[in-house]
Amino acid sequence: MIHFPLTSSLLTGFSATTRRRYFRLPFNPPAPFLNAPNYHFRISRPQRTMSTSNGSITTTPAPDSRPVFFFDIDNCLYSKQCNIHDEMQKLINQFFMHHLSLNTEDAHMLHMKYYKEYGLAIEGLTRHHMIDPLEFNREVDDALPLDEILKPDTKLRQLLEDLDTTKVKPWLLTNAYVSHAERVVKLLKVDDLFEGVTYCDYSNVPLICKPSQTMYEKAEREAQAPSTETCYFVDDSHLNCKHSADRGWTTVHLVEPVTPLPPTPASQYQIRNLEELREIFPNIFKSRN
């Protein structure tokens, strides 16, 4: 069992009271998982038995040389047509409006600015406004009505069950916090088919997230990837795919049929649905004959 465990220009015009209230400094993040549930994914590791000179038997973990297949979660394991992204955008904009005292238009503009610059809105909030990322998680990701939207996905489950786990290690890689990651895969009923998760740790600032190379390094380390060249990755983000492909990962950009194809491909492979992974990588799937 493994446990997972403002800039000055934006201050202009605010009173001293408002600055103290909304632009808290310094920010001392809580200890990791201080108030969080004990999230975990079950891992089964191969064992090697050795005989010693005195005849006793010891068992040690065998080296795991399997390549790793990293799966993004949001808008990847489930379709964009679930509209979870739209619900999340509303909650993020509300967070900006409430915590930064911005109107709707300014909140949206600043949200988009941070997303484009850092890959995550919360990254900009922690850098420039000293917002507690776990507070953001409670009011945004954990507030999403996922129970009303996501249902068990038998087709996704079959795809993941058909992965030959003697040849590849299924692993989650997300910019969400661990609570959101576990919530989604449990609702989809595929939580038992992944051997671990690498997530953006909101309890530890500065935040590390995709498309930062540091995040990809973290994923390789936590998943115990044998090498950069033995990493597979599927994500719906053009930026995330581009940077992972630049790193040397075998990358697949998921572009759903309702989304126009990008003028410049992000990576070597581009698919319209996850089922196409069978055609691209037949060697890592069990034979269906």
CSV table of N, CA and C in Angstrom, one decimal, residues 139-267:
chain,number,residue,atom,x,y,z
A,139,GLU,N,-13.1,25.6,-2.2
A,139,GLU,CA,-14.2,26.4,-2.8
A,139,GLU,C,-14.4,26.2,-4.3
A,140,VAL,N,-13.4,25.5,-4.9
A,140,VAL,CA,-13.5,25.2,-6.4
A,140,VAL,C,-13.6,23.7,-6.7
A,141,ASP,N,-12.5,23.0,-6.7
A,141,ASP,CA,-12.6,21.6,-7.1
A,141,ASP,C,-13.5,20.8,-6.2
A,142,ASP,N,-13.4,20.9,-4.9
A,142,ASP,CA,-14.2,20.1,-4.0
A,142,ASP,C,-15.7,20.5,-4.0
A,143,ALA,N,-15.9,21.7,-4.5
A,143,ALA,CA,-17.3,22.2,-4.5
A,143,ALA,C,-18.0,21.8,-5.8
A,144,LEU,N,-17.3,21.2,-6.7
A,144,LEU,CA,-18.0,20.8,-8.0
A,144,LEU,C,-19.0,19.6,-7.7
A,145,PRO,N,-20.1,19.7,-8.4
A,145,PRO,CA,-21.2,18.7,-8.1
A,145,PRO,C,-20.9,17.4,-8.9
A,146,LEU,N,-19.7,16.8,-8.7
A,146,LEU,CA,-19.3,15.7,-9.5
A,146,LEU,C,-20.2,14.5,-9.4
A,147,ASP,N,-20.8,14.3,-8.2
A,147,ASP,CA,-21.7,13.2,-7.9
A,147,ASP,C,-22.9,13.2,-8.9
A,148,GLU,N,-23.3,14.4,-9.3
A,148,GLU,CA,-24.5,14.6,-10.1
A,148,GLU,C,-24.1,14.4,-11.6
A,149,ILE,N,-22.8,14.5,-11.9
A,149,ILE,CA,-22.4,14.5,-13.3
A,149,ILE,C,-21.7,13.2,-13.8
A,150,LEU,N,-20.8,12.7,-13.0
A,150,LEU,CA,-20.0,11.6,-13.4
A,150,LEU,C,-20.6,10.2,-12.9
A,151,LYS,N,-20.6,9.3,-13.8
A,151,LYS,CA,-21.1,8.0,-13.6
A,151,LYS,C,-20.1,6.9,-14.0
A,152,PRO,N,-20.2,5.7,-13.5
A,152,PRO,CA,-19.3,4.6,-13.9
A,152,PRO,C,-19.2,4.5,-15.4
A,153,ASP,N,-18.0,4.4,-15.9
A,153,ASP,CA,-17.8,4.4,-17.3
A,153,ASP,C,-17.3,3.0,-17.7
A,154,THR,N,-18.1,2.1,-18.2
A,154,THR,CA,-17.7,0.7,-18.4
A,154,THR,C,-16.8,0.6,-19.6
A,155,LYS,N,-16.9,1.5,-20.6
A,155,LYS,CA,-16.0,1.5,-21.8
A,155,LYS,C,-14.6,1.9,-21.4
A,156,LEU,N,-14.5,2.9,-20.5
A,156,LEU,CA,-13.2,3.4,-20.0
A,156,LEU,C,-12.6,2.2,-19.2
A,157,ARG,N,-13.4,1.6,-18.3
A,157,ARG,CA,-12.9,0.6,-17.5
A,157,ARG,C,-12.4,-0.6,-18.3
A,158,GLN,N,-13.1,-1.0,-19.4
A,158,GLN,CA,-12.6,-2.0,-20.2
A,158,GLN,C,-11.3,-1.7,-20.9
A,159,LEU,N,-11.2,-0.5,-21.3
A,159,LEU,CA,-9.9,0.0,-22.0
A,159,LEU,C,-8.7,-0.2,-21.0
A,160,LEU,N,-8.9,0.3,-19.8
A,160,LEU,CA,-7.9,0.2,-18.8
A,160,LEU,C,-7.6,-1.2,-18.3
A,161,GLU,N,-8.6,-2.0,-18.3
A,161,GLU,CA,-8.5,-3.5,-17.9
A,161,GLU,C,-7.7,-4.2,-19.0
A,162,ASP,N,-7.8,-3.7,-20.2
A,162,ASP,CA,-7.1,-4.4,-21.3
A,162,ASP,C,-5.7,-4.0,-21.4
A,163,LEU,N,-5.2,-3.0,-20.7
A,163,LEU,CA,-3.8,-2.7,-20.6
A,163,LEU,C,-3.1,-3.9,-20.0
A,164,ASP,N,-2.0,-4.3,-20.6
A,164,ASP,CA,-1.2,-5.4,-20.1
A,164,ASP,C,-0.2,-4.8,-19.1
A,165,THR,N,-0.6,-5.0,-17.8
A,165,THR,CA,0.2,-4.4,-16.7
A,165,THR,C,1.5,-5.2,-16.4
A,166,THR,N,1.7,-6.2,-17.2
A,166,THR,CA,3.0,-6.9,-17.1
A,166,THR,C,4.0,-6.1,-18.0
A,167,LYS,N,3.5,-5.3,-18.9
A,167,LYS,CA,4.3,-4.5,-19.8
A,167,LYS,C,4.3,-3.0,-19.6
A,168,VAL,N,3.3,-2.5,-18.9
A,168,VAL,CA,3.2,-1.1,-18.6
A,168,VAL,C,2.5,-0.8,-17.3
A,169,LYS,N,2.9,0.3,-16.7
A,169,LYS,CA,2.3,0.7,-15.4
A,169,LYS,C,1.4,1.9,-15.6
A,170,PRO,N,0.1,1.7,-15.3
A,170,PRO,CA,-0.9,2.8,-15.4
A,170,PRO,C,-0.8,3.8,-14.2
A,171,TRP,N,-0.6,5.1,-14.5
A,171,TRP,CA,-0.4,6.1,-13.5
A,171,TRP,C,-1.1,7.3,-13.8
A,172,LEU,N,-1.7,8.0,-12.9
A,172,LEU,CA,-2.4,9.3,-13.1
A,172,LEU,C,-1.5,10.4,-12.9
A,173,LEU,N,-1.7,11.5,-13.7
A,173,LEU,CA,-0.8,12.7,-13.7
A,173,LEU,C,-1.8,13.9,-13.9
A,174,THR,N,-2.0,14.6,-12.8
A,174,THR,CA,-3.0,15.7,-12.8
A,174,THR,C,-2.5,17.0,-12.1
A,175,ASN,N,-3.0,18.1,-12.6
A,175,ASN,CA,-2.7,19.4,-11.9
A,175,ASN,C,-3.7,19.7,-10.8
A,176,ALA,N,-4.7,18.8,-10.6
A,176,ALA,CA,-5.6,18.9,-9.5
A,176,ALA,C,-5.0,18.4,-8.2
A,177,TYR,N,-5.6,18.7,-7.1
A,177,TYR,CA,-5.1,18.2,-5.8
A,177,TYR,C,-5.6,16.7,-5.7
A,178,VAL,N,-5.0,16.0,-4.7
A,178,VAL,CA,-5.3,14.6,-4.6
A,178,VAL,C,-6.7,14.3,-4.3
A,179,SER,N,-7.4,15.1,-3.5
A,179,SER,CA,-8.8,14.9,-3.2
A,179,SER,C,-9.7,14.8,-4.4
A,180,HIS,N,-9.4,15.8,-5.4
A,180,HIS,CA,-10.2,15.8,-6.6
A,180,HIS,C,-9.9,14.6,-7.5
A,181,ALA,N,-8.6,14.2,-7.5
A,181,ALA,CA,-8.2,13.1,-8.3
A,181,ALA,C,-8.9,11.8,-7.9
A,182,GLU,N,-8.8,11.6,-6.6
A,182,GLU,CA,-9.5,10.3,-6.1
A,182,GLU,C,-11.0,10.4,-6.3
A,183,ARG,N,-11.6,11.5,-6.1
A,183,ARG,CA,-13.0,11.6,-6.3
A,183,ARG,C,-13.5,11.3,-7.7
A,184,VAL,N,-12.7,11.8,-8.7
A,184,VAL,CA,-13.1,11.5,-10.1
A,184,VAL,C,-13.0,10.1,-10.4
A,185,VAL,N,-11.8,9.5,-10.1
A,185,VAL,CA,-11.6,8.1,-10.5
A,185,VAL,C,-12.5,7.1,-9.8
A,186,LYS,N,-12.9,7.5,-8.6
A,186,LYS,CA,-13.9,6.6,-7.8
A,186,LYS,C,-15.3,6.7,-8.4
A,187,LEU,N,-15.7,7.9,-8.9
A,187,LEU,CA,-17.0,8.0,-9.5
A,187,LEU,C,-17.1,7.3,-10.8
A,188,LEU,N,-15.9,7.3,-11.5
A,188,LEU,CA,-15.9,6.6,-12.8
A,188,LEU,C,-15.7,5.1,-12.6
A,189,LYS,N,-15.4,4.7,-11.4
A,189,LYS,CA,-15.2,3.3,-11.0
A,189,LYS,C,-14.0,2.7,-11.7
A,190,VAL,N,-12.9,3.5,-11.7
A,190,VAL,CA,-11.6,3.0,-12.3
A,190,VAL,C,-10.4,3.2,-11.3
A,191,ASP,N,-10.8,3.5,-10.1
A,191,ASP,CA,-9.7,3.9,-9.1
A,191,ASP,C,-8.8,2.7,-8.9
A,192,ASP,N,-9.3,1.4,-9.0
A,192,ASP,CA,-8.5,0.3,-8.7
A,192,ASP,C,-7.6,-0.1,-9.9
A,193,LEU,N,-7.7,0.6,-11.0
A,193,LEU,CA,-6.9,0.2,-12.2
A,193,LEU,C,-5.6,1.1,-12.4
A,194,PHE,N,-5.4,2.0,-11.5
A,194,PHE,CA,-4.1,2.8,-11.5
A,194,PHE,C,-3.3,2.4,-10.3
A,195,GLU,N,-2.0,2.5,-10.6
A,195,GLU,CA,-1.0,2.1,-9.5
A,195,GLU,C,-0.5,3.3,-8.7
A,196,GLY,N,-0.9,4.5,-9.1
A,196,GLY,CA,-0.5,5.6,-8.3
A,196,GLY,C,-1.0,6.9,-9.0
A,197,VAL,N,-0.7,8.0,-8.3
A,197,VAL,CA,-1.1,9.3,-8.9
A,197,VAL,C,0.0,10.4,-8.5
A,198,THR,N,0.3,11.2,-9.5
A,198,THR,CA,1.2,12.3,-9.2
A,198,THR,C,0.3,13.5,-9.4
A,199,TYR,N,0.2,14.4,-8.4
A,199,TYR,CA,-0.7,15.5,-8.4
A,199,TYR,C,0.0,16.8,-8.0
A,200,CYS,N,-0.7,17.9,-8.3
A,200,CYS,CA,-0.2,19.2,-7.8
A,200,CYS,C,-0.5,19.3,-6.3
A,201,ASP,N,0.5,19.4,-5.5
A,201,ASP,CA,0.4,19.4,-4.1
A,201,ASP,C,0.1,20.8,-3.6
A,202,TYR,N,-1.2,21.0,-3.3
A,202,TYR,CA,-1.7,22.4,-2.9
A,202,TYR,C,-1.2,22.7,-1.5
A,203,SER,N,-0.7,21.7,-0.8
A,203,SER,CA,-0.3,22.0,0.6
A,203,SER,C,1.2,22.4,0.6
A,204,ASN,N,1.8,22.5,-0.5
A,204,ASN,CA,3.3,22.8,-0.6
A,204,ASN,C,3.5,23.9,-1.6
A,205,VAL,N,3.8,25.1,-1.2
A,205,VAL,CA,4.1,26.2,-2.2
A,205,VAL,C,5.6,26.4,-2.2
A,206,PRO,N,6.2,26.9,-3.3
A,206,PRO,CA,5.5,27.1,-4.6
A,206,PRO,C,5.0,25.9,-5.2
A,207,LEU,N,3.9,26.0,-5.9
A,207,LEU,CA,3.2,24.9,-6.6
A,207,LEU,C,4.0,24.4,-7.8
A,208,ILE,N,4.0,23.1,-8.0
A,208,ILE,CA,4.6,22.4,-9.1
A,208,ILE,C,3.5,21.8,-9.9
A,209,CYS,N,3.4,22.2,-11.2
A,209,CYS,CA,2.3,21.6,-12.0
A,209,CYS,C,2.7,21.5,-13.5
A,210,LYS,N,2.0,20.8,-14.3
A,210,LYS,CA,2.2,20.7,-15.7
A,210,LYS,C,1.9,22.1,-16.3
A,211,PRO,N,2.7,22.6,-17.3
A,211,PRO,CA,3.6,21.9,-18.1
A,211,PRO,C,5.1,22.0,-17.6
A,212,SER,N,5.3,22.4,-16.4
A,212,SER,CA,6.7,22.5,-15.9
A,212,SER,C,7.5,21.2,-16.0
A,213,GLN,N,8.7,21.3,-16.4
A,213,GLN,CA,9.5,20.1,-16.5
A,213,GLN,C,9.8,19.5,-15.1
A,214,THR,N,9.7,20.3,-14.1
A,214,THR,CA,9.8,19.8,-12.7
A,214,THR,C,8.7,18.9,-12.4
A,215,MET,N,7.5,19.2,-12.9
A,215,MET,CA,6.4,18.3,-12.7
A,215,MET,C,6.6,16.9,-13.4
A,216,TYR,N,7.1,17.0,-14.6
A,216,TYR,CA,7.3,15.7,-15.3
A,216,TYR,C,8.4,14.9,-14.6
A,217,GLU,N,9.4,15.6,-14.1
A,217,GLU,CA,10.5,14.9,-13.4
A,217,GLU,C,9.9,14.3,-12.1
A,218,LYS,N,9.1,15.0,-11.4
A,218,LYS,CA,8.4,14.5,-10.2
A,218,LYS,C,7.6,13.2,-10.6
A,219,ALA,N,6.9,13.3,-11.7
A,219,ALA,CA,6.1,12.1,-12.1
A,219,ALA,C,7.0,10.9,-12.4
A,220,GLU,N,8.1,11.1,-13.1
A,220,GLU,CA,9.0,10.0,-13.4
A,220,GLU,C,9.5,9.4,-12.1
A,221,ARG,N,9.9,10.3,-11.1
A,221,ARG,CA,10.4,9.8,-9.9
A,221,ARG,C,9.4,9.0,-9.0
A,222,GLU,N,8.2,9.6,-8.9
A,222,GLU,CA,7.2,8.9,-8.1
A,222,GLU,C,6.7,7.6,-8.7
A,223,ALA,N,6.6,7.6,-10.0
A,223,ALA,CA,6.1,6.4,-10.7
A,223,ALA,C,7.3,5.4,-10.9
A,224,GLN,N,8.5,5.8,-10.6
A,224,GLN,CA,9.7,4.9,-10.8
A,224,GLN,C,9.9,4.5,-12.2
A,225,ALA,N,9.7,5.5,-13.1
A,225,ALA,CA,9.9,5.2,-14.5
A,225,ALA,C,11.4,4.9,-14.8
A,226,PRO,N,11.6,3.8,-15.5
A,226,PRO,CA,13.0,3.4,-15.8
A,226,PRO,C,13.8,4.5,-16.5
A,227,SER,N,13.2,5.3,-17.4
A,227,SER,CA,13.9,6.4,-18.1
A,227,SER,C,12.8,7.3,-18.7
A,228,THR,N,13.3,8.4,-19.1
A,228,THR,CA,12.4,9.4,-19.8
A,228,THR,C,11.8,8.8,-21.1
A,229,GLU,N,12.6,8.0,-21.7
A,229,GLU,CA,12.1,7.4,-23.0
A,229,GLU,C,11.1,6.3,-22.8
A,230,THR,N,10.9,5.8,-21.6
A,230,THR,CA,9.9,4.8,-21.4
A,230,THR,C,8.6,5.3,-20.8
A,231,CYS,N,8.4,6.6,-21.0
A,231,CYS,CA,7.1,7.2,-20.5
A,231,CYS,C,6.2,7.5,-21.6
A,232,TYR,N,4.9,7.0,-21.4
A,232,TYR,CA,3.8,7.4,-22.3
A,232,TYR,C,2.9,8.4,-21.6
A,233,PHE,N,2.2,9.2,-22.4
A,233,PHE,CA,1.4,10.2,-21.7
A,233,PHE,C,0.2,10.6,-22.7
A,234,VAL,N,-1.0,10.7,-22.1
A,234,VAL,CA,-2.1,11.2,-22.8
A,234,VAL,C,-2.8,12.3,-22.0
A,235,ASP,N,-3.0,13.5,-22.7
A,235,ASP,CA,-3.6,14.7,-22.1
A,235,ASP,C,-4.4,15.4,-23.1
A,236,ASP,N,-5.3,16.2,-22.7
A,236,ASP,CA,-6.1,17.0,-23.6
A,236,ASP,C,-5.5,18.4,-23.8
A,237,SER,N,-4.5,18.8,-23.0
A,237,SER,CA,-3.9,20.1,-23.1
A,237,SER,C,-2.8,20.1,-24.2
A,238,HIS,N,-2.9,21.0,-25.1
A,238,HIS,CA,-1.9,21.2,-26.2
A,238,HIS,C,-0.6,21.6,-25.5
A,239,LEU,N,-0.6,22.5,-24.6
A,239,LEU,CA,0.6,22.9,-23.9
A,239,LEU,C,1.3,21.8,-23.1
A,240,ASN,N,0.5,21.1,-22.4
A,240,ASN,CA,1.1,20.0,-21.6
A,240,ASN,C,1.7,18.9,-22.5
A,241,CYS,N,1.0,18.6,-23.6
A,241,CYS,CA,1.5,17.6,-24.5
A,241,CYS,C,2.8,18.1,-25.2
A,242,LYS,N,2.8,19.4,-25.6
A,242,LYS,CA,4.0,19.9,-26.3
A,242,LYS,C,5.3,19.8,-25.4
A,243,HIS,N,5.1,20.2,-24.1
A,243,HIS,CA,6.3,20.1,-23.2
A,243,HIS,C,6.7,18.7,-22.8
A,244,SER,N,5.7,17.8,-22.7
A,244,SER,CA,6.1,16.4,-22.4
A,244,SER,C,6.8,15.8,-23.6
A,245,ALA,N,6.3,16.1,-24.8
A,245,ALA,CA,6.9,15.6,-26.0
A,245,ALA,C,8.4,16.2,-26.2
A,246,ASP,N,8.5,17.4,-25.8
A,246,ASP,CA,9.9,18.0,-25.9
A,246,ASP,C,10.8,17.3,-24.9
A,247,ARG,N,10.2,16.8,-23.9
A,247,ARG,CA,11.1,16.1,-22.9
A,247,ARG,C,11.5,14.7,-23.4
A,248,GLY,N,10.8,14.2,-24.3
A,248,GLY,CA,11.1,12.9,-24.8
A,248,GLY,C,10.1,11.8,-24.5
A,249,TRP,N,9.0,12.2,-23.9
A,249,TRP,CA,7.9,11.3,-23.6
A,249,TRP,C,7.2,10.9,-24.9
A,250,THR,N,6.7,9.7,-25.0
A,250,THR,CA,5.8,9.3,-26.1
A,250,THR,C,4.4,9.9,-25.8
A,251,THR,N,4.0,11.0,-26.4
A,251,THR,CA,2.9,11.8,-26.0
A,251,THR,C,1.7,11.7,-27.0
A,252,VAL,N,0.5,11.6,-26.5
A,252,VAL,CA,-0.7,11.6,-27.3
A,252,VAL,C,-1.6,12.7,-26.8
A,253,HIS,N,-1.9,13.6,-27.8
A,253,HIS,CA,-2.8,14.7,-27.6
A,253,HIS,C,-4.3,14.3,-27.9
A,254,LEU,N,-5.1,14.3,-26.8
A,254,LEU,CA,-6.5,14.0,-27.0
A,254,LEU,C,-7.3,15.2,-27.4
A,255,VAL,N,-7.8,15.2,-28.6
A,255,VAL,CA,-8.6,16.3,-29.1
A,255,VAL,C,-10.0,15.7,-29.5
A,256,GLU,N,-11.0,16.0,-28.7
A,256,GLU,CA,-12.3,15.4,-28.9
A,256,GLU,C,-12.9,16.0,-30.2
A,257,PRO,N,-13.8,15.2,-30.9
A,257,PRO,CA,-14.4,15.6,-32.1
A,257,PRO,C,-15.1,17.0,-32.1
A,258,VAL,N,-15.6,17.4,-31.0
A,258,VAL,CA,-16.2,18.7,-30.9
A,258,VAL,C,-15.2,19.9,-30.9
A,259,THR,N,-14.0,19.5,-30.8
A,259,THR,CA,-12.9,20.5,-30.7
A,259,THR,C,-12.1,20.6,-32.0
A,260,PRO,N,-11.9,21.7,-32.6
A,260,PRO,CA,-11.1,21.8,-33.9
A,260,PRO,C,-9.7,21.3,-33.6
A,261,LEU,N,-9.1,20.7,-34.6
A,261,LEU,CA,-7.7,20.2,-34.5
A,261,LEU,C,-6.8,21.4,-34.5
A,262,PRO,N,-5.8,21.4,-33.7
A,262,PRO,CA,-4.8,22.5,-33.7
A,262,PRO,C,-4.1,22.7,-35.0
A,263,PRO,N,-3.7,23.9,-35.4
A,263,PRO,CA,-3.0,24.0,-36.7
A,263,PRO,C,-1.6,23.4,-36.6
A,264,THR,N,-1.0,23.4,-35.4
A,264,THR,CA,0.3,22.8,-35.2
A,264,THR,C,0.1,21.6,-34.2
A,265,PRO,N,0.4,20.4,-34.6
A,265,PRO,CA,0.3,19.3,-33.6
A,265,PRO,C,1.1,19.5,-32.4
A,266,ALA,N,0.6,19.1,-31.3
A,266,ALA,CA,1.4,19.3,-30.0
A,266,ALA,C,2.4,18.2,-29.8
A,267,SER,N,2.2,17.0,-30.4
A,267,SER,CA,3.0,15.9,-30.2
A,267,SER,C,3.0,14.9,-31.4
